[in-house]
């Protein structure tokens, strides 16, 4: 039975102060003295009465001061009058009541501090549920107060918004005063929010299931022409147009016979036999800067390596959108003016193959940021024509990068053709052994922020103050790395037993999710012509977004269950920051404020998961509404994609009502042995511009 949209609420009325305004034009000194005495008596009375007026307002009682015919107020406590004796008796009774209340409150206080920790926790839990119920009702009332025009289904965004990413508007940023390249960076404001739903392109088709979708995508799903393919400057630019509808990625480069040969060369430069030995060398996560079409990461995925692609925002959607379309990790990010939304010491390897970053510009500040996110003992791979420079200008740029890298305590391990490979120092003592004035200084403790959120680029070496300074060669290799050892858990203040319990809970939760999803998929997701029967949930999702990742337990449970997925683990800026732990486990993720649009293109994810996010959001200062949050989820979700949300019953019920405005099919499911939480399962329909489902 659904809960009403809002409930009647009883308010507390506080009656005003009962002192009358004394006449400023008194003519007789004696009368003034009498009135002063009356005021003193009345104020003493009010001082005792006021607290109880809050709890027991007496709005029907007559005024304590009655005006006489001469315009002055009579004294309500004139000695000897029956009325004054009656009121004096009432005052004594109220004083007695005050003593009783004080004694009761004192006893209640001592009882409260004597109750057990368990009882205290139950009270706090009940308070939290009531608070969330109140907020849920206020949300509903707020929606109703906006009028019926705001309660109908949201309108569709214009066709120009098909691949629009909020917060990236160069012309608007220029008007706001941003320049020197920062106009192309991410800048979010009130105007970044959308109050409409983004529709897919006219001929959009559901991506092919993994792993077929890794190598073949639908042309209509991306804004990419044959001319753009041929003019691409990326390392893996040659592709085959199978027909007018499909693009096949054949990882062929102008320098190598294949990406396999290229990655094999990098492994040999490190001193490994081949790329299959990257894991044994401590490499698991790679940040691929300017990733082209993601072919480097696509190849390494089969070697148990996880590559996160970042590239500048492009109106055509090119690099990041194509990589996501292939079912590979990617997000918009750039080396322009702000730090990346990753903690210090995040990745085992950074890769830049003609990535478009001018590493020699702005005094090497981009190299400092690269050093910040690189783990100790990690590798920086750069493939560029500058490394084999012939003219003086290019030689000057190459010399700067080479010398600056040395001052960052990077050791050049090898150079072959246009590819150079450095290894970051494992020893902090290297920074103190440099010549005075050589290279940037190390950051002070105050400036060494472990997890910055789009903070301006810094000119000091970060991460040296972190207890996470552990060389990748000394870390447990993948997949054991995902479980973290006792020493590593201590860095985050976690006990191994608590960590194991969290992992077991997520295994059980995942089993429950899938037991609910599978019958829904079979009944509500009919087989499309030419397809075999799906085997849910194995093939129904590839790109997964966890909006409140906690320890990364959902990601870990998916992998242990054998699901062929990757997860973008997002840690909200308003909650506990466990993103360093998540990245140290060998997963990928980012910090994000969910009152802002996520830096990716529309239709990026097959499945969006959020556990406890609504509760977390309402505890923060409200800068956005639940509608803003769900509109953003709709933008990120692919047609026929799924949403799983778990939260308290009042918040889930409010969310369910809101999904009707987005045209989602939503179901609320009770959770066994949990009377407080509910599960919200939603599916986004496949709509075209006329509003008709395919």
XYZ file of C-alpha atoms in Angstrom:
694
model
C 0.000 0.000 0.000
C 1.536 3.216 -1.107
C 2.164 5.959 1.403
C 0.402 9.336 0.931
C 2.385 12.024 -0.796
C 2.513 14.041 2.384
C 1.291 13.916 5.921
C -0.365 16.447 8.134
C 2.151 17.846 10.595
C 1.455 19.353 13.960
C 3.489 22.423 14.597
C 4.530 24.021 17.873
C 3.190 27.456 18.473
C 5.188 29.786 20.664
C 3.175 32.605 22.082
C 4.741 35.989 22.084
C 6.048 37.963 25.105
C 3.121 39.299 27.140
C 4.739 42.596 28.261
C 2.666 45.505 27.067
C 4.264 48.614 25.658
C 4.339 51.187 28.418
C 3.119 54.663 27.621
C 6.126 56.900 26.994
C 4.148 60.023 27.844
C 3.527 59.415 31.582
C 2.855 62.608 33.462
C 3.102 61.618 37.110
C 6.309 60.473 38.815
C 4.387 58.303 41.292
C 2.633 56.531 38.467
C 6.016 55.858 36.843
C 7.315 54.231 40.022
C 4.175 52.084 40.314
C 4.535 51.011 36.720
C 8.221 50.137 37.249
C 7.234 47.926 40.163
C 4.511 46.318 38.070
C 6.975 45.661 35.241
C 9.449 44.059 37.642
C 6.764 41.813 39.061
C 5.426 40.903 35.638
C 8.867 40.094 34.222
C 9.662 37.813 37.149
C 6.411 36.019 36.472
C 7.147 35.709 32.756
C 10.668 34.495 33.335
C 9.218 31.500 35.118
C 6.251 31.056 32.835
C 7.884 31.341 29.397
C 9.355 27.807 29.134
C 5.976 26.283 29.765
C 4.242 28.574 27.328
C 6.336 26.924 24.641
C 4.943 23.516 25.581
C 1.522 24.647 26.730
C 0.521 27.836 24.914
C -2.581 29.459 26.327
C -3.789 31.528 23.446
C -7.322 31.844 24.839
C -6.361 33.370 28.174
C -7.143 37.042 28.601
C -4.435 39.647 28.562
C -2.643 39.975 31.854
C -2.783 43.760 31.628
C -6.178 45.389 31.329
C -6.270 49.017 30.278
C -8.180 51.332 32.619
C -10.242 54.194 31.469
C -7.412 56.625 32.185
C -5.212 54.881 29.608
C -2.781 53.245 32.051
C -2.505 49.553 32.781
C -3.889 48.227 36.055
C -1.730 46.010 38.239
C -2.937 42.403 37.935
C -1.325 41.542 41.273
C -2.857 44.212 43.492
C -2.617 42.909 47.023
C -5.914 41.903 48.552
C -7.978 41.585 45.398
C -9.546 38.137 44.728
C -8.212 38.153 41.188
C -4.622 38.760 42.315
C -4.861 35.957 44.917
C -6.154 33.618 42.220
C -3.309 34.440 39.889
C -0.783 34.149 42.669
C -2.104 30.662 43.367
C -1.715 29.779 39.671
C 1.862 31.047 39.749
C 2.670 28.838 42.750
C 1.127 25.845 40.997
C 3.208 26.506 37.902
C 6.332 26.880 40.019
C 5.572 23.490 41.524
C 5.099 22.082 38.050
C 8.453 23.565 37.038
C 10.170 21.750 39.903
C 8.512 18.470 38.873
C 9.566 18.912 35.239
C 13.148 19.716 36.234
C 13.288 16.590 38.405
C 11.798 14.514 35.597
C 14.283 15.858 33.056
C 17.165 15.220 35.448
C 16.044 11.633 35.941
C 15.597 11.202 32.196
C 19.097 12.549 31.626
C 20.675 10.088 34.037
C 18.639 7.271 32.503
C 19.770 8.257 29.017
C 23.460 8.206 29.835
C 23.065 4.879 31.626
C 21.447 2.953 28.761
C 23.527 0.493 26.806
C 25.382 1.306 23.599
C 23.014 -1.001 21.721
C 19.944 0.871 22.952
C 21.576 4.163 22.120
C 22.233 2.924 18.596
C 18.597 1.849 18.236
C 17.404 5.287 19.303
C 19.746 6.994 16.869
C 18.592 4.642 14.121
C 14.940 5.406 14.852
C 15.725 9.123 14.846
C 17.441 8.776 11.471
C 14.450 6.951 9.984
C 12.055 9.599 11.308
C 14.309 12.340 9.970
C 14.372 10.734 6.540
C 10.593 10.283 6.642
C 10.248 13.990 7.385
C 12.616 14.956 4.575
C 10.760 12.635 2.211
C 7.475 14.311 3.098
C 9.017 17.754 2.692
C 10.287 16.733 -0.757
C 6.773 15.665 -1.684
C 5.246 18.856 -0.320
C 7.871 20.874 -2.208
C 6.956 19.131 -5.435
C 3.245 19.742 -4.856
C 3.856 23.391 -4.036
C 5.347 23.881 -7.491
C 1.963 23.274 -9.047
C 0.592 20.652 -11.396
C 2.786 21.909 -14.249
C 5.866 20.530 -12.467
C 4.294 17.132 -11.716
C 3.825 15.876 -15.257
C 6.410 13.924 -17.221
C 9.588 15.787 -18.109
C 9.935 17.131 -21.609
C 12.558 15.874 -24.044
C 15.764 17.854 -24.487
C 16.563 19.339 -27.870
C 18.314 17.217 -30.484
C 21.565 19.129 -29.850
C 21.674 17.544 -26.386
C 22.048 13.997 -27.699
C 25.731 13.941 -26.752
C 25.847 17.125 -24.662
C 27.851 17.027 -21.440
C 26.936 19.724 -18.882
C 29.772 21.784 -17.351
C 31.715 21.796 -20.632
C 30.677 24.925 -22.504
C 33.661 26.792 -23.964
C 31.709 29.837 -25.192
C 29.972 30.274 -21.834
C 33.260 29.803 -19.962
C 34.948 32.448 -22.127
C 32.148 34.860 -21.249
C 32.801 34.107 -17.574
C 36.448 35.106 -17.958
C 38.156 31.732 -18.348
C 41.020 31.683 -20.840
C 44.432 30.198 -21.614
C 42.881 26.789 -22.254
C 40.842 26.683 -19.040
C 37.719 27.593 -21.015
C 37.740 23.994 -22.284
C 37.941 22.635 -18.739
C 35.098 21.597 -16.478
C 33.151 24.454 -14.840
C 29.831 23.652 -13.168
C 27.174 26.132 -12.102
C 23.397 26.403 -11.720
C 23.005 26.546 -15.500
C 24.620 23.114 -15.788
C 21.495 21.353 -14.551
C 19.000 20.021 -17.059
C 15.268 19.700 -16.443
C 14.622 17.512 -19.470
C 15.386 13.963 -20.576
C 18.047 13.291 -23.211
C 16.915 11.093 -26.089
C 19.218 8.864 -28.168
C 19.970 9.565 -31.838
C 17.228 8.618 -34.287
C 18.838 5.355 -35.436
C 20.368 4.397 -32.083
C 20.623 0.666 -31.392
C 21.346 -1.263 -28.205
C 25.109 -2.055 -28.116
C 26.118 -5.629 -28.881
C 26.776 -7.863 -25.896
C 30.295 -8.252 -24.558
C 32.742 -9.357 -25.869
C 31.359 -8.833 -29.391
C 30.622 -5.205 -28.560
C 34.303 -4.598 -27.761
C 35.226 -4.952 -31.458
C 32.031 -3.920 -33.291
C 29.830 -0.895 -32.600
C 26.854 0.704 -34.329
C 27.719 3.775 -36.391
C 24.462 5.548 -35.419
C 25.357 5.380 -31.714
C 28.314 7.758 -32.053
C 29.034 10.877 -34.025
C 31.892 9.530 -36.042
C 32.322 9.735 -39.796
C 34.654 7.832 -42.075
C 36.596 11.067 -42.630
C 37.171 11.446 -38.882
C 38.431 7.889 -38.728
C 40.949 8.481 -41.491
C 42.116 11.817 -40.058
C 42.479 10.526 -36.502
C 45.877 11.082 -34.899
C 45.503 8.335 -32.330
C 47.815 5.375 -32.098
C 45.156 2.865 -33.117
C 43.342 4.774 -35.812
C 42.869 2.238 -38.566
C 39.465 0.636 -38.438
C 37.322 -1.231 -40.902
C 33.886 0.001 -41.907
C 32.037 -3.311 -42.225
C 29.054 -1.585 -43.789
C 27.051 1.596 -43.388
C 25.823 0.486 -39.970
C 28.841 -1.009 -38.188
C 32.450 -0.161 -37.368
C 34.949 -2.895 -36.616
C 38.051 -2.058 -34.588
C 41.136 -3.736 -35.927
C 43.962 -2.551 -33.693
C 46.391 -1.567 -36.421
C 48.738 1.413 -35.984
C 51.023 3.260 -38.413
C 54.088 2.128 -36.411
C 53.285 -1.388 -35.291
C 51.627 -4.392 -36.831
C 49.192 -4.413 -33.920
C 48.540 -3.128 -30.412
C 49.690 -6.529 -29.245
C 53.152 -5.831 -30.661
C 53.152 -2.380 -29.090
C 52.232 -3.637 -25.613
C 54.775 -6.450 -26.018
C 57.446 -3.838 -26.711
C 56.513 -1.881 -23.547
C 56.813 -5.080 -21.499
C 60.292 -5.736 -22.888
C 61.349 -2.157 -22.108
C 60.422 -2.816 -18.452
C 62.386 -6.054 -18.549
C 59.471 -8.471 -18.834
C 59.002 -11.316 -21.257
C 55.647 -10.042 -22.576
C 52.555 -8.100 -21.533
C 51.164 -11.136 -19.713
C 53.826 -10.500 -17.054
C 52.626 -6.966 -16.236
C 50.614 -8.303 -13.261
C 53.658 -10.073 -11.812
C 55.541 -6.750 -12.041
C 52.888 -5.062 -9.859
C 50.900 -3.433 -12.675
C 47.103 -3.685 -12.519
C 45.575 -0.229 -13.187
C 46.642 2.032 -16.065
C 45.611 5.615 -16.794
C 45.492 5.954 -20.587
C 45.707 9.670 -21.409
C 44.149 10.633 -24.740
C 43.237 7.016 -25.404
C 42.099 7.296 -29.026
C 39.479 4.600 -29.466
C 40.511 2.558 -26.434
C 42.263 -0.250 -28.302
C 45.263 -0.273 -25.928
C 42.961 -0.902 -22.976
C 40.824 -3.371 -24.948
C 43.862 -5.555 -25.603
C 45.212 -5.376 -22.054
C 41.825 -6.246 -20.535
C 42.413 -9.864 -21.538
C 45.673 -9.720 -19.540
C 43.796 -8.837 -16.307
C 44.823 -5.196 -16.595
C 42.277 -2.421 -16.074
C 42.817 0.699 -18.167
C 41.002 3.953 -17.443
C 40.773 6.192 -20.495
C 40.657 9.961 -20.009
C 40.458 12.537 -22.784
C 39.345 16.112 -23.300
C 35.704 16.903 -23.876
C 34.962 16.822 -27.599
C 31.651 18.030 -29.079
C 31.800 15.051 -31.445
C 32.097 12.686 -28.484
C 35.012 10.968 -30.174
C 37.457 9.301 -27.758
C 35.633 8.842 -24.452
C 32.252 8.105 -26.028
C 33.725 5.518 -28.424
C 35.661 3.819 -25.631
C 32.546 3.554 -23.458
C 30.539 2.303 -26.426
C 33.041 -0.549 -26.689
C 32.438 -1.460 -23.032
C 35.692 -0.082 -21.655
C 36.373 2.299 -18.715
C 36.508 5.970 -19.683
C 35.617 9.463 -18.453
C 36.272 13.044 -19.497
C 39.431 14.428 -17.929
C 42.210 16.738 -19.023
C 45.568 18.201 -18.111
C 44.551 21.843 -18.402
C 44.105 23.832 -15.202
C 42.753 21.532 -12.467
C 43.874 18.354 -10.776
C 42.187 15.130 -11.776
C 39.479 13.753 -9.403
C 41.757 10.919 -8.271
C 43.761 10.601 -5.060
C 47.534 10.839 -5.042
C 49.300 7.534 -5.784
C 46.371 6.039 -7.725
C 47.703 4.225 -10.814
C 50.451 1.688 -11.512
C 51.156 3.015 -15.014
C 50.416 6.150 -17.045
C 50.312 5.839 -20.821
C 50.385 8.661 -23.370
C 50.640 7.754 -27.059
C 50.402 10.984 -29.059
C 47.884 12.054 -26.441
C 47.985 15.760 -27.262
C 49.344 16.941 -23.894
C 52.228 19.409 -24.217
C 54.289 18.123 -21.313
C 56.914 20.841 -21.748
C 54.426 23.702 -21.319
C 53.663 25.781 -18.186
C 56.948 24.914 -16.529
C 56.267 21.172 -16.396
C 53.142 21.476 -14.222
C 51.388 18.716 -16.219
C 54.248 16.317 -15.467
C 53.887 17.175 -11.765
C 50.213 16.162 -11.925
C 51.165 12.939 -13.730
C 53.659 12.225 -10.946
C 50.974 12.875 -8.313
C 48.614 10.147 -9.528
C 51.426 7.638 -10.255
C 52.242 5.105 -7.536
C 55.824 4.720 -6.262
C 57.704 2.378 -8.557
C 55.088 2.936 -11.280
C 55.778 3.515 -14.964
C 55.231 6.448 -17.315
C 55.089 5.528 -21.016
C 55.283 8.300 -23.624
C 55.114 7.723 -27.369
C 55.647 10.889 -29.406
C 57.565 12.138 -32.449
C 59.259 14.629 -30.069
C 61.342 11.812 -28.609
C 63.079 11.484 -31.979
C 63.164 15.205 -32.682
C 65.047 16.501 -35.700
C 64.475 20.253 -35.579
C 65.721 22.550 -32.823
C 62.293 23.482 -31.473
C 61.256 19.869 -30.963
C 64.661 18.998 -29.533
C 64.247 21.806 -27.020
C 60.866 20.392 -25.941
C 62.270 16.884 -25.639
C 65.266 18.041 -23.601
C 62.966 19.874 -21.188
C 60.768 16.815 -20.632
C 63.768 14.523 -20.181
C 65.485 16.833 -17.669
C 62.287 17.600 -15.780
C 61.476 13.893 -15.462
C 64.909 13.343 -13.961
C 64.254 16.111 -11.416
C 60.998 14.352 -10.503
C 63.139 11.344 -9.564
C 61.986 9.347 -12.576
C 64.516 6.899 -13.964
C 64.549 6.460 -17.748
C 64.601 2.701 -18.238
C 64.531 2.548 -22.020
C 63.911 4.380 -25.293
C 62.935 2.581 -28.484
C 61.930 4.461 -31.595
C 59.373 7.066 -30.484
C 58.578 5.385 -27.157
C 60.260 6.334 -23.873
C 59.639 4.580 -20.541
C 60.373 6.031 -17.081
C 60.049 4.472 -13.630
C 59.038 6.627 -10.657
C 61.291 6.391 -7.626
C 60.347 4.026 -4.801
C 62.350 5.986 -2.239
C 61.328 9.302 -0.731
C 64.973 10.020 0.054
C 65.553 10.730 -3.640
C 63.857 14.116 -3.351
C 66.200 15.233 -0.586
C 69.289 14.128 -2.501
C 68.651 16.400 -5.500
C 70.789 19.438 -6.134
C 69.450 22.616 -4.480
C 66.829 24.220 -6.708
C 66.639 21.210 -9.012
C 63.029 20.373 -9.790
C 59.858 21.203 -7.892
C 59.835 20.921 -4.078
C 57.814 18.328 -2.208
C 54.456 19.544 -0.909
C 54.136 20.516 2.720
C 51.696 18.531 4.833
C 49.114 21.314 4.544
C 49.277 21.314 0.736
C 49.611 17.555 0.236
C 45.872 16.889 -0.109
C 45.376 13.193 -0.739
C 42.063 13.423 -2.608
C 41.609 16.830 -4.253
C 38.392 17.574 -6.108
C 39.258 19.601 -9.216
C 41.680 21.737 -7.229
C 43.979 24.000 -9.304
C 47.180 22.300 -10.432
C 49.983 22.472 -7.870
C 53.706 23.111 -8.390
C 54.943 20.716 -5.728
C 55.442 16.953 -5.593
C 52.498 15.351 -3.784
C 52.043 12.011 -2.073
C 55.257 12.010 -0.059
C 53.302 12.651 3.165
C 50.925 9.756 2.531
C 51.138 6.500 4.524
C 50.089 4.832 1.245
C 53.578 5.382 -0.177
C 54.141 1.692 -0.986
C 56.035 0.705 -4.165
C 53.923 -1.373 -6.562
C 56.590 -4.096 -6.471
C 55.922 -4.562 -2.734
C 52.138 -4.797 -3.048
C 50.234 -8.049 -3.343
C 49.648 -8.888 -7.007
C 46.259 -9.173 -8.643
C 43.782 -10.765 -7.926
C 44.851 -11.202 -4.278
C 45.388 -7.440 -4.222
C 41.626 -6.815 -4.195
C 41.328 -8.352 -0.721
C 44.003 -6.146 0.916
C 46.161 -7.466 3.725
C 46.071 -6.510 7.393
C 48.860 -3.953 7.021
C 47.076 -2.178 4.171
C 43.715 -2.163 5.970
C 45.377 -0.518 8.962
C 46.143 2.490 6.752
C 42.401 3.105 6.450
C 41.538 2.355 10.066
C 39.718 -0.855 9.142
C 39.783 -4.130 11.012
C 40.193 -7.274 8.841
C 37.077 -8.825 10.404
C 34.953 -5.814 9.442
C 36.345 -5.845 5.918
C 35.591 -9.576 5.534
C 32.075 -9.075 6.881
C 31.455 -6.308 4.344
C 32.646 -8.589 1.538
C 30.352 -11.431 2.658
C 27.393 -9.063 2.924
C 27.936 -7.899 -0.648
C 28.104 -11.459 -1.933
C 24.726 -12.159 -0.346
C 23.319 -8.840 -1.563
C 24.451 -9.522 -5.129
C 22.778 -12.941 -5.079
C 19.564 -11.293 -3.894
C 19.809 -8.590 -6.580
C 20.129 -11.151 -9.321
C 17.357 -13.370 -7.979
C 15.090 -10.333 -8.310
C 16.447 -9.112 -11.651
C 16.474 -12.391 -13.572
C 12.709 -13.014 -13.681
C 12.092 -9.344 -14.454
C 14.512 -9.482 -17.372
C 12.911 -12.634 -18.765
C 9.388 -11.219 -18.471
C 9.995 -7.578 -19.379
C 12.952 -7.800 -21.755
C 11.703 -9.767 -24.773
C 14.185 -11.228 -27.189
C 14.877 -8.985 -30.151
C 14.803 -10.507 -33.658
C 17.952 -12.449 -34.515
C 19.164 -12.714 -30.910
C 19.658 -15.802 -28.858
C 17.960 -16.005 -25.485
C 19.897 -13.807 -23.070
C 21.538 -15.431 -20.089
C 20.835 -12.860 -17.397
C 22.508 -11.334 -15.720
C 25.799 -12.311 -17.400
C 25.300 -10.492 -20.691
C 22.757 -7.853 -19.724
C 25.284 -5.378 -18.335
C 28.859 -4.427 -19.114
C 29.359 -0.812 -18.002
C 28.323 -0.438 -14.354
C 28.192 2.756 -12.285
C 28.204 2.521 -8.480
C 27.168 5.962 -7.261
C 28.109 5.355 -3.607
C 30.846 2.734 -3.699
C 31.842 2.548 0.010
C 34.757 0.021 0.048
C 34.136 -1.175 -3.531
C 32.315 -4.254 -2.209
C 29.751 -4.311 -5.041
C 32.590 -4.283 -7.593
C 34.401 -7.082 -5.779
C 31.266 -9.234 -5.508
C 30.560 -8.867 -9.232
C 34.059 -10.042 -10.156
C 34.009 -12.956 -7.715
C 30.659 -14.017 -9.172
C 32.285 -14.160 -12.614
C 30.341 -11.269 -14.129
C 32.094 -9.832 -17.166
C 31.685 -6.218 -16.106
C 33.752 -3.235 -15.094
C 32.580 -0.790 -12.421
C 33.050 2.960 -12.128
C 33.284 3.280 -8.343
C 32.189 6.802 -7.421
C 32.806 8.129 -3.913
C 30.548 11.128 -3.140
C 32.418 14.161 -1.847
C 29.956 14.498 1.044
C 30.639 11.062 2.526
C 33.586 9.076 3.920
C 36.411 9.015 1.399
C 37.373 5.411 0.697
C 38.466 6.085 -2.892
C 42.176 5.517 -2.062
C 41.224 2.098 -0.665
C 39.181 1.290 -3.791
C 42.045 2.185 -6.120
C 44.546 0.289 -3.983
C 42.316 -2.778 -4.407
C 42.940 -2.625 -8.156
C 39.602 -1.072 -9.152
C 38.884 2.249 -10.879
C 36.788 5.161 -9.655
C 36.589 8.880 -9.024
C 35.441 11.487 -6.523
C 32.240 13.255 -7.452
C 29.637 15.678 -6.115
C 26.251 14.312 -7.184
C 24.766 17.808 -7.226
C 26.874 18.231 -10.379
C 26.742 16.329 -13.690
C 29.167 13.415 -13.984
C 31.951 14.035 -16.571
C 30.811 11.612 -19.242
C 28.567 11.469 -22.294
C 24.904 10.429 -22.319
C 24.110 6.709 -22.493
C 27.358 5.575 -20.851
C 26.143 2.818 -18.481
C 24.043 -0.348 -18.645
C 23.477 -0.553 -14.894
C 23.452 2.153 -12.208
C 23.662 1.094 -8.561
C 23.252 3.247 -5.450
C 23.144 1.941 -1.898
C 22.448 4.556 0.780
C 23.017 7.479 -1.578
C 19.667 9.170 -0.935
C 20.233 9.050 2.826
C 23.709 10.490 2.347
C 22.432 13.302 0.152
C 19.744 14.491 2.569
C 22.290 14.753 5.383
C 24.221 17.290 3.360
C 23.223 20.876 2.751
C 20.621 20.641 0.023
C 22.010 22.276 -3.096
C 19.976 20.112 -5.440
C 16.749 18.131 -5.471
C 16.026 14.452 -5.889
C 14.704 15.320 -9.350
C 18.105 16.796 -10.298
C 19.772 13.561 -9.205
C 17.404 11.287 -11.111
C 17.516 13.421 -14.249
C 21.295 12.993 -14.238
C 20.959 9.223 -13.768
C 18.590 9.167 -16.750
C 21.218 10.985 -18.841
C 23.923 8.478 -17.888
C 21.799 5.378 -18.437
C 21.434 3.593 -21.753
C 17.973 2.772 -23.144
C 16.721 -0.463 -21.561
C 19.330 0.039 -18.821
C 18.686 -0.800 -15.178
C 18.771 1.103 -11.885
C 19.107 -0.595 -8.499
C 18.699 1.622 -5.455
C 18.626 0.534 -1.835
C 17.648 2.957 0.905
C 15.145 3.621 3.685
C 11.482 2.973 2.872
C 10.363 6.655 2.899
C 13.132 7.758 0.528
C 12.632 4.821 -1.815
C 8.906 5.533 -1.969
C 9.592 9.188 -2.832
C 12.036 8.055 -5.514
C 9.496 5.637 -6.968
C 6.905 8.383 -7.380
C 9.486 10.565 -9.050
C 10.433 7.894 -11.620
C 7.014 8.266 -13.257
C 8.112 11.685 -14.479
C 11.050 10.018 -16.219
C 8.791 7.331 -17.731
C 10.773 4.572 -15.985
C 9.223 1.237 -15.096
C 9.796 1.036 -11.323
C 9.112 -1.557 -8.632
C 9.640 -1.350 -4.875
C 10.659 -4.618 -3.240
C 10.785 -5.390 0.454
C 14.028 -6.803 1.821
C 13.902 -9.953 3.917
C 14.750 -9.504 7.599
C 14.940 -5.712 7.144
C 11.863 -3.658 7.946
C 13.538 -0.303 7.365
C 15.108 -0.585 3.892
C 13.543 -1.099 0.484
C 14.880 -1.980 -2.942
C 13.950 0.125 -5.980
C 14.349 -1.650 -9.323
C 13.875 0.514 -12.428
C 14.295 0.103 -16.157
C 14.675 2.992 -18.564
C 12.479 2.610 -21.659
C 13.748 2.906 -25.210
C 12.079 6.100 -26.414
C 12.348 8.026 -29.638
C 11.628 11.707 -30.062
C 7.899 11.239 -30.593
C 7.760 9.542 -27.211
C 6.920 6.076 -28.562
C 8.757 2.985 -27.361
C 10.617 0.883 -29.908
